[in-house]
Structure formats: C-alpha cells, structure tokens
PDB file of C-alpha atoms in Angstrom:
ATOM      1  CA  ASP A   7     -13.219   1.218  -9.598  1.00  0.00           C
ATOM      2  CA  ILE A   8     -12.896  -2.191  -7.996  1.00  0.00           C
ATOM      3  CA  GLN A   9     -14.091  -2.214  -4.387  1.00  0.00           C
ATOM      4  CA  MET A  10     -12.443  -4.494  -1.836  1.00  0.00           C
ATOM      5  CA  THR A  11     -14.451  -5.490   1.237  1.00  0.00           C
ATOM      6  CA  GLN A  12     -12.849  -7.229   4.196  1.00  0.00           C
ATOM      7  CA  SER A  13     -14.571  -9.075   6.987  1.00  0.00           C
ATOM      8  CA  PRO A  14     -14.604  -8.886   9.847  1.00  0.00           C
ATOM      9  CA  SER A  15     -13.462  -5.312  10.506  1.00  0.00           C
ATOM     10  CA  SER A  16     -11.996  -6.488  13.783  1.00  0.00           C
ATOM     11  CA  LEU A  17     -11.675  -9.668  15.774  1.00  0.00           C
ATOM     12  CA  SER A  18     -10.437 -10.799  19.162  1.00  0.00           C
ATOM     13  CA  ALA A  19      -8.415 -13.975  19.392  1.00  0.00           C
ATOM     14  CA  SER A  20      -6.058 -15.792  21.708  1.00  0.00           C
ATOM     15  CA  VAL A  21      -2.501 -16.946  21.142  1.00  0.00           C
ATOM     16  CA  GLY A  22      -2.653 -20.296  19.383  1.00  0.00           C
ATOM     17  CA  ASP A  23      -6.013 -19.662  17.724  1.00  0.00           C
ATOM     18  CA  ARG A  24      -6.618 -20.204  14.035  1.00  0.00           C
ATOM     19  CA  VAL A  25      -7.680 -16.910  12.460  1.00  0.00           C
ATOM     20  CA  THR A  26      -9.347 -16.364   9.092  1.00  0.00           C
ATOM     21  CA  ILE A  27      -9.890 -13.023   7.368  1.00  0.00           C
ATOM     22  CA  THR A  28     -11.847 -12.719   4.151  1.00  0.00           C
ATOM     23  CA  CYS A  29     -11.613 -10.223   1.326  1.00  0.00           C
ATOM     24  CA  ARG A  30     -14.183  -9.864  -1.439  1.00  0.00           C
ATOM     25  CA  ALA A  31     -13.695  -7.958  -4.689  1.00  0.00           C
ATOM     26  CA  SER A  32     -16.564  -6.202  -6.462  1.00  0.00           C
ATOM     27  CA  GLN A  33     -15.551  -7.943  -9.713  1.00  0.00           C
ATOM     28  CA  SER A  34     -13.212 -10.727 -10.662  1.00  0.00           C
ATOM     29  CA  ILE A  35      -9.548  -9.886 -10.071  1.00  0.00           C
ATOM     30  CA  SER A  36      -8.155 -13.327 -11.002  1.00  0.00           C
ATOM     31  CA  ARG A  37      -5.384 -13.871  -8.421  1.00  0.00           C
ATOM     32  CA  TYR A  38      -4.053 -10.303  -8.330  1.00  0.00           C
ATOM     33  CA  LEU A  39      -4.491 -10.046  -4.579  1.00  0.00           C
ATOM     34  CA  THR A  40      -1.924  -9.080  -1.960  1.00  0.00           C
ATOM     35  CA  TRP A  41      -2.147  -9.190   1.830  1.00  0.00           C
ATOM     36  CA  TYR A  42      -0.255  -6.742   4.054  1.00  0.00           C
ATOM     37  CA  GLN A  43       0.261  -6.568   7.804  1.00  0.00           C
ATOM     38  CA  GLN A  44       0.583  -3.245   9.615  1.00  0.00           C
ATOM     39  CA  LYS A  45       1.552  -2.694  13.236  1.00  0.00           C
ATOM     40  CA  PRO A  46       0.902   0.610  15.062  1.00  0.00           C
ATOM     41  CA  GLY A  47       3.314   3.352  14.037  1.00  0.00           C
ATOM     42  CA  LYS A  48       4.919   1.206  11.353  1.00  0.00           C
ATOM     43  CA  ALA A  49       4.703   0.926   7.597  1.00  0.00           C
ATOM     44  CA  PRO A  50       2.833  -2.074   6.161  1.00  0.00           C
ATOM     45  CA  LYS A  51       4.674  -5.263   5.270  1.00  0.00           C
ATOM     46  CA  VAL A  52       3.735  -7.727   2.550  1.00  0.00           C
ATOM     47  CA  LEU A  53       2.676 -11.195   3.659  1.00  0.00           C
ATOM     48  CA  ILE A  54       1.074 -12.887   0.659  1.00  0.00           C
ATOM     49  CA  TYR A  55       1.122 -12.004  -3.042  1.00  0.00           C
ATOM     50  CA  ALA A  56      -0.680 -13.500  -6.042  1.00  0.00           C
ATOM     51  CA  ALA A  57      -3.371 -14.657  -3.608  1.00  0.00           C
ATOM     52  CA  SER A  58      -1.392 -17.553  -2.161  1.00  0.00           C
ATOM     53  CA  SER A  59       2.363 -17.016  -2.547  1.00  0.00           C
ATOM     54  CA  LEU A  60       4.202 -16.435   0.719  1.00  0.00           C
ATOM     55  CA  GLN A  61       6.689 -13.554   0.730  1.00  0.00           C
ATOM     56  CA  SER A  62      10.156 -14.868   1.512  1.00  0.00           C
ATOM     57  CA  TRP A  63      10.534 -13.491   5.057  1.00  0.00           C
ATOM     58  CA  VAL A  64       7.031 -14.446   6.223  1.00  0.00           C
ATOM     59  CA  PRO A  65       6.450 -17.395   8.619  1.00  0.00           C
ATOM     60  CA  SER A  66       4.646 -20.418   7.204  1.00  0.00           C
ATOM     61  CA  ARG A  67       1.745 -20.060   9.667  1.00  0.00           C
ATOM     62  CA  PHE A  68       0.413 -17.422   7.247  1.00  0.00           C
ATOM     63  CA  SER A  69      -1.377 -18.661   4.146  1.00  0.00           C
ATOM     64  CA  GLY A  70      -3.647 -17.263   1.486  1.00  0.00           C
ATOM     65  CA  SER A  71      -6.204 -18.721  -0.856  1.00  0.00           C
ATOM     66  CA  GLY A  72      -8.856 -17.774  -3.356  1.00  0.00           C
ATOM     67  CA  SER A  73      -9.336 -16.480  -6.865  1.00  0.00           C
ATOM     68  CA  GLY A  74     -11.860 -14.426  -8.768  1.00  0.00           C
ATOM     69  CA  THR A  75     -13.746 -12.427  -6.161  1.00  0.00           C
ATOM     70  CA  ASP A  76     -13.263 -14.280  -2.865  1.00  0.00           C
ATOM     71  CA  PHE A  77     -10.022 -14.541  -0.929  1.00  0.00           C
ATOM     72  CA  THR A  78      -8.892 -15.671   2.493  1.00  0.00           C
ATOM     73  CA  LEU A  79      -5.933 -14.988   4.744  1.00  0.00           C
ATOM     74  CA  THR A  80      -5.379 -17.624   7.412  1.00  0.00           C
ATOM     75  CA  ILE A  81      -3.074 -17.592  10.409  1.00  0.00           C
ATOM     76  CA  SER A  82      -2.842 -21.196  11.530  1.00  0.00           C
ATOM     77  CA  SER A  83      -1.663 -20.529  15.092  1.00  0.00           C
ATOM     78  CA  LEU A  84      -1.772 -16.907  16.212  1.00  0.00           C
ATOM     79  CA  GLN A  85       1.417 -15.642  17.821  1.00  0.00           C
ATOM     80  CA  PRO A  86       1.873 -12.533  20.012  1.00  0.00           C
ATOM     81  CA  GLU A  87       3.648 -10.690  17.195  1.00  0.00           C
ATOM     82  CA  ASP A  88       0.667 -11.239  14.852  1.00  0.00           C
ATOM     83  CA  PHE A  89      -1.601  -8.778  16.628  1.00  0.00           C
ATOM     84  CA  ALA A  90      -1.894  -6.099  13.965  1.00  0.00           C
ATOM     85  CA  THR A  91      -4.131  -4.788  11.207  1.00  0.00           C
ATOM     86  CA  TYR A  92      -4.328  -6.711   7.940  1.00  0.00           C
ATOM     87  CA  TYR A  93      -5.180  -5.267   4.534  1.00  0.00           C
ATOM     88  CA  CYS A  94      -5.947  -6.853   1.195  1.00  0.00           C
ATOM     89  CA  GLN A  95      -5.144  -5.001  -2.036  1.00  0.00           C
ATOM     90  CA  GLN A  96      -5.954  -5.681  -5.693  1.00  0.00           C
ATOM     91  CA  SER A  97      -3.695  -4.936  -8.644  1.00  0.00           C
ATOM     92  CA  TYR A  98      -5.893  -6.396 -11.389  1.00  0.00           C
ATOM     93  CA  SER A  99      -6.792  -2.853 -12.323  1.00  0.00           C
ATOM     94  CA  THR A 100      -4.103  -0.180 -12.713  1.00  0.00           C
ATOM     95  CA  LEU A 101      -6.264   1.748 -10.238  1.00  0.00           C
ATOM     96  CA  TRP A 102      -5.222  -0.135  -7.128  1.00  0.00           C
ATOM     97  CA  THR A 103      -7.554  -0.429  -4.163  1.00  0.00           C
ATOM     98  CA  PHE A 104      -7.161  -1.640  -0.584  1.00  0.00           C
ATOM     99  CA  GLY A 105      -9.663  -3.246   1.696  1.00  0.00           C
ATOM    100  CA  GLN A 106     -10.666  -1.268   4.782  1.00  0.00           C
ATOM    101  CA  GLY A 107      -8.541  -3.425   7.071  1.00  0.00           C
ATOM    102  CA  THR A 108      -9.086  -6.070   9.742  1.00  0.00           C
ATOM    103  CA  LYS A 109      -7.720  -5.393  13.212  1.00  0.00           C
ATOM    104  CA  VAL A 110      -6.670  -8.515  15.105  1.00  0.00           C
ATOM    105  CA  GLU A 111      -6.711  -7.886  18.840  1.00  0.00           C
ATOM    106  CA  ILE A 112      -5.838  -9.916  21.909  1.00  0.00           C
ATOM    107  CA  LYS A 113      -8.748 -11.631  23.622  1.00  0.00           C
TER     108      LYS A 113
ATOM    109  CA  GLU B  12      19.399  -2.818   2.079  1.00  0.00           C
ATOM    110  CA  VAL B  13      16.429  -1.137   0.435  1.00  0.00           C
ATOM    111  CA  GLN B  14      15.723   2.300   1.854  1.00  0.00           C
ATOM    112  CA  LEU B  15      12.965   4.738   0.962  1.00  0.00           C
ATOM    113  CA  VAL B  16      13.066   8.094   2.727  1.00  0.00           C
ATOM    114  CA  GLU B  17      10.220  10.535   2.228  1.00  0.00           C
ATOM    115  CA  SER B  18      10.444  14.277   2.820  1.00  0.00           C
ATOM    116  CA  GLY B  19       8.534  17.448   2.094  1.00  0.00           C
ATOM    117  CA  GLY B  20       5.519  17.009   4.330  1.00  0.00           C
ATOM    118  CA  GLY B  21       4.232  19.712   6.633  1.00  0.00           C
ATOM    119  CA  LEU B  22       1.391  22.060   7.436  1.00  0.00           C
ATOM    120  CA  VAL B  23      -0.187  23.804   4.448  1.00  0.00           C
ATOM    121  CA  GLN B  24      -3.338  25.854   3.942  1.00  0.00           C
ATOM    122  CA  PRO B  25      -6.203  24.593   1.793  1.00  0.00           C
ATOM    123  CA  GLY B  26      -5.743  25.470  -1.863  1.00  0.00           C
ATOM    124  CA  ARG B  27      -1.966  25.647  -1.601  1.00  0.00           C
ATOM    125  CA  SER B  28       0.660  23.284  -3.018  1.00  0.00           C
ATOM    126  CA  LEU B  29       3.270  20.910  -1.630  1.00  0.00           C
ATOM    127  CA  ARG B  30       5.875  18.682  -3.226  1.00  0.00           C
ATOM    128  CA  LEU B  31       6.834  15.382  -1.646  1.00  0.00           C
ATOM    129  CA  SER B  32      10.121  13.643  -2.393  1.00  0.00           C
ATOM    130  CA  CYS B  33      11.317  10.089  -1.844  1.00  0.00           C
ATOM    131  CA  ALA B  34      15.016   9.199  -1.907  1.00  0.00           C
ATOM    132  CA  ALA B  35      15.583   5.565  -2.834  1.00  0.00           C
ATOM    133  CA  SER B  36      18.665   3.438  -2.268  1.00  0.00           C
ATOM    134  CA  GLY B  37      19.759  -0.174  -2.052  1.00  0.00           C
ATOM    135  CA  PHE B  38      18.210  -1.331  -5.323  1.00  0.00           C
ATOM    136  CA  PRO B  39      18.313  -0.434  -9.054  1.00  0.00           C
ATOM    137  CA  PHE B  40      15.720   2.331  -8.910  1.00  0.00           C
ATOM    138  CA  ASP B  41      15.174   2.504 -12.678  1.00  0.00           C
ATOM    139  CA  ASP B  42      14.136  -1.164 -12.803  1.00  0.00           C
ATOM    140  CA  TYR B  43      10.976  -0.751 -10.763  1.00  0.00           C
ATOM    141  CA  ALA B  44       7.634   0.992 -10.732  1.00  0.00           C
ATOM    142  CA  MET B  45       6.928   3.173  -7.708  1.00  0.00           C
ATOM    143  CA  HIS B  46       3.848   4.244  -5.786  1.00  0.00           C
ATOM    144  CA  TRP B  47       2.458   6.729  -3.307  1.00  0.00           C
ATOM    145  CA  VAL B  48       0.022   5.413  -0.705  1.00  0.00           C
ATOM    146  CA  ARG B  49      -1.528   7.532   2.036  1.00  0.00           C
ATOM    147  CA  GLN B  50      -3.090   6.874   5.393  1.00  0.00           C
ATOM    148  CA  VAL B  51      -5.122   9.158   7.576  1.00  0.00           C
ATOM    149  CA  PRO B  52      -3.838   8.558  11.137  1.00  0.00           C
ATOM    150  CA  GLY B  53      -5.890   5.791  12.696  1.00  0.00           C
ATOM    151  CA  LYS B  54      -7.575   4.908   9.379  1.00  0.00           C
ATOM    152  CA  GLY B  55      -6.945   2.584   6.461  1.00  0.00           C
ATOM    153  CA  LEU B  56      -4.575   2.639   3.494  1.00  0.00           C
ATOM    154  CA  GLU B  57      -5.470   4.532   0.332  1.00  0.00           C
ATOM    155  CA  TRP B  58      -3.516   4.079  -2.903  1.00  0.00           C
ATOM    156  CA  VAL B  59      -2.775   7.503  -4.433  1.00  0.00           C
ATOM    157  CA  SER B  60      -0.663   7.139  -7.566  1.00  0.00           C
ATOM    158  CA  SER B  61       1.724   4.911  -9.504  1.00  0.00           C
ATOM    159  CA  ILE B  62       4.460   5.430 -12.085  1.00  0.00           C
ATOM    160  CA  ASP B  63       6.184   2.775 -14.126  1.00  0.00           C
ATOM    161  CA  TRP B  64       9.938   2.384 -14.457  1.00  0.00           C
ATOM    162  CA  ASN B  65      10.452   4.810 -17.351  1.00  0.00           C
ATOM    163  CA  SER B  66       7.636   7.270 -16.565  1.00  0.00           C
ATOM    164  CA  ASP B  67       5.671   6.207 -19.644  1.00  0.00           C
ATOM    165  CA  ASN B  68       2.616   5.362 -17.576  1.00  0.00           C
ATOM    166  CA  THR B  69       1.203   7.218 -14.587  1.00  0.00           C
ATOM    167  CA  VAL B  70      -2.044   6.436 -12.811  1.00  0.00           C
ATOM    168  CA  TYR B  71      -4.022   8.315 -10.175  1.00  0.00           C
ATOM    169  CA  ALA B  72      -6.814   7.646  -7.720  1.00  0.00           C
ATOM    170  CA  ASP B  73     -10.053   9.453  -8.564  1.00  0.00           C
ATOM    171  CA  SER B  74      -9.688  11.508  -5.382  1.00  0.00           C
ATOM    172  CA  VAL B  75      -6.458  13.176  -6.565  1.00  0.00           C
ATOM    173  CA  ARG B  76      -6.587  13.034 -10.369  1.00  0.00           C
ATOM    174  CA  GLY B  77      -6.120  16.467 -11.891  1.00  0.00           C
ATOM    175  CA  ARG B  78      -4.571  17.862  -8.694  1.00  0.00           C
ATOM    176  CA  PHE B  79      -1.582  15.588  -8.016  1.00  0.00           C
ATOM    177  CA  THR B  80       1.284  14.705 -10.350  1.00  0.00           C
ATOM    178  CA  ILE B  81       3.670  11.814  -9.828  1.00  0.00           C
ATOM    179  CA  SER B  82       7.134  11.899 -11.380  1.00  0.00           C
ATOM    180  CA  ARG B  83      10.549  10.338 -11.001  1.00  0.00           C
ATOM    181  CA  ASP B  84      14.181  11.147 -11.721  1.00  0.00           C
ATOM    182  CA  ASN B  85      15.990   7.872 -12.345  1.00  0.00           C
ATOM    183  CA  ALA B  86      19.360   9.603 -12.508  1.00  0.00           C
ATOM    184  CA  LYS B  87      18.845  10.812  -8.934  1.00  0.00           C
ATOM    185  CA  ASN B  88      17.000   7.737  -7.607  1.00  0.00           C
ATOM    186  CA  SER B  89      14.104   9.954  -6.606  1.00  0.00           C
ATOM    187  CA  LEU B  90      10.323   9.860  -6.681  1.00  0.00           C
ATOM    188  CA  PHE B  91       8.107  12.920  -6.374  1.00  0.00           C
ATOM    189  CA  LEU B  92       4.497  13.846  -5.764  1.00  0.00           C
ATOM    190  CA  GLN B  93       3.429  17.370  -6.677  1.00  0.00           C
ATOM    191  CA  MET B  94       0.234  18.144  -4.795  1.00  0.00           C
ATOM    192  CA  ASN B  95      -1.789  21.167  -5.907  1.00  0.00           C
ATOM    193  CA  SER B  96      -5.136  22.577  -4.776  1.00  0.00           C
ATOM    194  CA  LEU B  97      -4.805  20.745  -1.480  1.00  0.00           C
ATOM    195  CA  ARG B  98      -7.932  19.980   0.522  1.00  0.00           C
ATOM    196  CA  THR B  99      -8.422  19.198   4.194  1.00  0.00           C
ATOM    197  CA  GLU B 100      -9.250  15.624   3.199  1.00  0.00           C
ATOM    198  CA  ASP B 101      -5.721  15.240   1.791  1.00  0.00           C
ATOM    199  CA  THR B 102      -4.383  15.292   5.347  1.00  0.00           C
ATOM    200  CA  ALA B 103      -2.551  11.992   5.818  1.00  0.00           C
ATOM    201  CA  LEU B 104       0.747  10.202   6.191  1.00  0.00           C
ATOM    202  CA  TYR B 105       2.131   9.710   2.674  1.00  0.00           C
ATOM    203  CA  TYR B 106       4.174   6.588   2.010  1.00  0.00           C
ATOM    204  CA  CYS B 107       6.575   6.070  -0.858  1.00  0.00           C
ATOM    205  CA  ALA B 108       6.586   2.423  -1.937  1.00  0.00           C
ATOM    206  CA  LYS B 109       8.553   0.181  -4.293  1.00  0.00           C
ATOM    207  CA  ASP B 110       6.916  -2.236  -6.701  1.00  0.00           C
ATOM    208  CA  THR B 111       8.206  -5.716  -7.485  1.00  0.00           C
ATOM    209  CA  SER B 112       7.903  -5.097 -11.226  1.00  0.00           C
ATOM    210  CA  PRO B 113       8.846  -2.430 -13.783  1.00  0.00           C
ATOM    211  CA  ASN B 114       5.151  -1.956 -14.501  1.00  0.00           C
ATOM    212  CA  THR B 115       2.214  -1.379 -12.188  1.00  0.00           C
ATOM    213  CA  SER B 116      -0.285  -3.936 -13.413  1.00  0.00           C
ATOM    214  CA  GLY B 117      -0.602  -7.225 -11.599  1.00  0.00           C
ATOM    215  CA  SER B 118       2.191  -6.528  -9.153  1.00  0.00           C
ATOM    216  CA  TYR B 119       2.548  -5.533  -5.513  1.00  0.00           C
ATOM    217  CA  ILE B 120       4.596  -3.470  -3.062  1.00  0.00           C
ATOM    218  CA  ASP B 121       7.536  -5.144  -1.351  1.00  0.00           C
ATOM    219  CA  TYR B 122       9.100  -2.136   0.425  1.00  0.00           C
ATOM    220  CA  TRP B 123       7.644   0.961   2.065  1.00  0.00           C
ATOM    221  CA  GLY B 124       9.158   4.131   3.452  1.00  0.00           C
ATOM    222  CA  GLN B 125       8.244   5.415   6.898  1.00  0.00           C
ATOM    223  CA  GLY B 126       6.050   8.169   5.523  1.00  0.00           C
ATOM    224  CA  THR B 127       5.849  11.952   5.622  1.00  0.00           C
ATOM    225  CA  LEU B 128       2.907  13.697   7.259  1.00  0.00           C
ATOM    226  CA  VAL B 129       0.886  16.234   5.306  1.00  0.00           C
ATOM    227  CA  THR B 130      -1.556  18.389   7.238  1.00  0.00           C
ATOM    228  CA  VAL B 131      -3.926  20.629   5.299  1.00  0.00           C
ATOM    229  CA  SER B 132      -5.514  23.168   7.582  1.00  0.00           C
ATOM    230  CA  SER B 133      -6.206  26.861   7.806  1.00  0.00           C
TER     231      SER B 133
END
C-alpha cells in the first residue's frame, strides 16, 4: 500500500500568517493527490484536487503544489475559519490512503 | 442539493455483524462511484471501501478485506456496507462519500455524509 506522511502533525499560527503543510507519498502518485479540511464535529470538505486544482467553493488563499512524491498545501493568509485539521489523500492506487492529518491551531 | 444520510450504526458485540446504509439524493446516483471512510473519534481518516458506478469493481482496505462487503442499489439510490466478524478496532464513525467520477481510480470525494457511529464492545 502507498503510505502518506504529513508534516508537521500540528502547528500553531496567527491570523494572517502564511502556513505550509507537506505531504509525502511512499512512491510516486503522479498528481493524484487531494487535500481535505475537517473541523471538529464535521465531515471533511475538499479543498484541492489533482494536487493543485482549487475546488469551486474554496477561497483562493488556499493553494496546492507538487507531483510525484512531494506535495504542499499553502494557506497564504490564515483566517479564523481556517483553524482545522487538514488531510492529504492519494487516489493513484485503487487502495486509497490518507495522511495522518495536520492540526492547525491558534497561536 | 447533494445529501448523503447514513444509518445502521450502533453498539454491537465483537464477532457480530452490522449493516450500514446510505441514502443518497440530489444527484444522479448511478453516475458516480461511492466510498466508505471511517474515523475513530479524535483520530484520523481511514479509507474503508469503494464501489464503482455499476458495481463491477469493489475495493477494500487490508484491515477489512474478507470481513466487509460494499454494495449499492442504483434503483433505490442507496449504498451499503455489510460488516461481519466485527472487532473492537472497527469502532469508528463511518462516513458515506460520493466520488467525482464513475470509477474510483484517480478521483476524489466531493461530498460526505455526517456519519454513523459503530461501537464494537462486549
């Protein structure tokens, strides 16, 4: 199975900060990488698909990049509603796998 | 509006069975692959199983293969997960989720239900 490793596992940041989360795959997954955001008590929501394509309802401060094994999710200017846990997920293999999550907390 | 409503969760003893259902509405159900994803409260997401639009292809995580069976009834806009030989480690919130594609390769989830809680305990 393809393993997905996110870093960091958690981070503290302030409103307005630029935040970067990385996701590494155990083998090349081309650009079959999706980022989700999950808030406490809620289902996840898709942010980025195909590594860098922004889902239609997602603000432009979110962006994604990468291909192969290394990927990045960037929030250009953190807003209060962005404090949440973020997950990457690969669909290169039919056996999907998620990263362990990155919790973004208020500093 | 896309809606996915899971049901069938509850408390069950180890070794017993449970069948989860997901009622879908607001989109042409038979055009899309579907998934089950679970989450232990306070922990991360774990993909469980996928089924393509016409049930030709089903896929399972190693942790549930041979015990769980995914199925769908396109006439009734419903997705199912039959869970047999349940273990304590199967305790989780189970989400039903819609794919963006008829097939499960190279795609992603664009809508999630709110989940149904399964607790496996004696």
